[in-house]
Amino acid sequence: MGISAGRKRKTKWWAVIFIILGVIALLIGGGILFSAPGRREVGRLTFGDVDFKKLRNGIYVGQFTGTKDHFRDTKVQVTIRGGQISDIQILKGALDKQGKPLELKKGQSIADLFDHVIQSQSLQVDVISGATLTSKAHLKALENALKQAQTE
């Protein structure tokens, strides 16, 4: 009788573990399905023409707000001095709890992406591999700020 009781206990533990793993799998799968429309929306973002030769000095704020979900909503502030981008700050988006740029992939952050924008004075920069959607959302917010800075 002792051996049979031991087997039942082991079977119960395996059943509990199996149920827990099943619930975790369902939650992950549900999260992926739930966020799919928002990921598609950001993945399909396109960028318009910004004439970097016609930027007015000043500080401008731009944002990207998703219509399918708000996981990648972003807001940035760009400073234009001497007709060129001199600084870009993330106000909302890929930030840690202290408000510093969040490390995304291989030690890179959106701040690194924005450094490339400042160096090239262009939105035509490589996005962060493995963080493509986050990069595109932040670049779209920047584009929206730069459109405000353009002279007619």
XYZ file of C-alpha atoms in Angstrom:
152
model
C 0.000 0.000 0.000
C 2.931 2.373 0.647
C 4.244 2.070 -2.917
C 0.836 2.808 -4.441
C 0.389 5.958 -2.312
C 3.838 7.202 -3.400
C 2.921 6.762 -7.068
C -0.332 8.692 -6.593
C 1.557 11.564 -4.982
C 4.057 11.707 -7.850
C 1.226 11.593 -10.382
C -0.528 14.486 -8.614
C 2.633 16.626 -8.680
C 3.146 15.968 -12.372
C -0.464 16.880 -13.033
C -0.096 20.149 -11.092
C 3.127 21.020 -12.931
C 1.496 20.163 -16.262
C -1.504 22.406 -15.486
C 0.749 25.309 -14.432
C 2.832 25.007 -17.617
C -0.363 24.862 -19.679
C -1.704 28.046 -18.093
C 1.628 29.823 -18.703
C 1.589 28.712 -22.357
C -1.980 29.979 -22.775
C -1.096 33.359 -21.248
C 1.936 33.771 -23.509
C -0.001 32.674 -26.588
C -2.887 34.987 -25.702
C -0.499 37.893 -25.229
C 1.088 37.280 -28.610
C -2.313 37.106 -30.317
C -3.556 40.168 -28.433
C -0.557 42.296 -29.450
C -0.423 41.134 -33.093
C -2.539 43.996 -34.531
C -0.345 46.594 -32.813
C 2.844 44.919 -34.019
C 1.497 44.860 -37.585
C 0.536 48.530 -37.346
C 4.029 49.611 -36.257
C 5.668 47.250 -38.735
C 3.793 48.946 -41.584
C 4.802 52.483 -40.597
C 6.205 54.531 -43.433
C 8.136 57.751 -43.213
C 7.445 60.900 -45.180
C 9.887 63.414 -46.515
C 11.451 65.751 -44.016
C 13.578 68.470 -45.596
C 16.494 68.670 -43.189
C 17.685 71.840 -44.945
C 14.541 73.712 -43.860
C 14.427 73.202 -40.101
C 13.616 76.170 -37.859
C 15.491 76.612 -34.610
C 13.521 75.678 -31.533
C 12.290 72.794 -29.428
C 9.574 70.561 -30.855
C 7.655 67.604 -29.435
C 6.310 64.766 -31.533
C 4.591 61.548 -30.674
C 3.411 58.272 -32.097
C 0.217 56.805 -30.696
C -0.915 53.414 -31.889
C -4.515 52.853 -32.910
C -4.507 49.075 -32.308
C -2.747 49.077 -28.932
C -0.562 51.396 -26.899
C 2.441 49.161 -26.156
C 4.768 51.235 -28.344
C 3.366 54.739 -27.852
C 6.241 57.213 -27.839
C 6.908 60.891 -27.360
C 10.153 62.694 -28.139
C 11.537 66.207 -27.948
C 13.930 67.471 -30.597
C 16.080 70.585 -30.381
C 17.039 72.373 -33.596
C 20.015 74.775 -33.450
C 21.631 76.376 -36.463
C 19.088 74.628 -38.669
C 20.253 71.176 -37.543
C 19.163 68.598 -34.998
C 21.333 69.113 -31.933
C 19.511 66.984 -29.350
C 16.743 64.391 -29.105
C 15.181 63.362 -25.811
C 12.783 60.482 -25.197
C 9.856 61.711 -23.125
C 7.802 58.508 -23.327
C 8.746 55.121 -24.686
C 11.838 52.971 -24.282
C 12.857 54.313 -20.870
C 13.739 52.492 -17.669
C 12.221 53.314 -14.270
C 14.810 56.072 -13.734
C 13.910 57.717 -17.046
C 17.100 56.638 -18.811
C 17.055 55.019 -22.280
C 16.287 51.325 -21.946
C 18.919 48.891 -23.201
C 17.178 46.960 -25.981
C 19.482 44.603 -27.882
C 23.235 44.032 -27.691
C 23.673 47.032 -25.403
C 21.961 49.434 -27.803
C 19.211 51.875 -26.908
C 16.998 54.342 -28.733
C 19.501 57.007 -27.643
C 22.080 55.252 -29.864
C 19.587 55.271 -32.735
C 18.991 58.989 -32.220
C 22.764 59.616 -32.119
C 22.901 58.166 -35.647
C 20.072 60.486 -36.698
C 21.965 63.497 -35.298
C 25.225 62.448 -36.998
C 23.599 61.853 -40.374
C 20.895 64.576 -40.091
C 18.524 62.057 -41.627
C 15.780 59.629 -40.644
C 17.293 57.118 -43.051
C 19.235 55.199 -40.400
C 19.434 51.507 -39.578
C 16.979 50.453 -36.895
C 18.159 48.408 -33.933
C 18.169 44.759 -34.967
C 15.826 42.838 -32.698
C 14.030 46.048 -31.713
C 12.746 47.065 -35.128
C 9.219 47.951 -34.031
C 10.367 49.999 -31.048
C 12.883 51.796 -33.283
C 10.260 52.570 -35.927
C 7.778 53.931 -33.374
C 10.423 56.296 -31.950
C 11.516 57.409 -35.432
C 7.870 58.134 -36.319
C 7.525 60.329 -33.217
C 10.728 62.118 -34.242
C 9.426 62.599 -37.774
C 6.247 64.161 -36.369
C 8.346 66.593 -34.310
C 10.536 67.460 -37.301
C 7.505 68.204 -39.475
C 6.613 70.940 -36.986
C 10.126 72.345 -37.330
C 10.017 72.592 -41.121
C 9.690 75.996 -42.742
C 7.241 76.285 -45.626
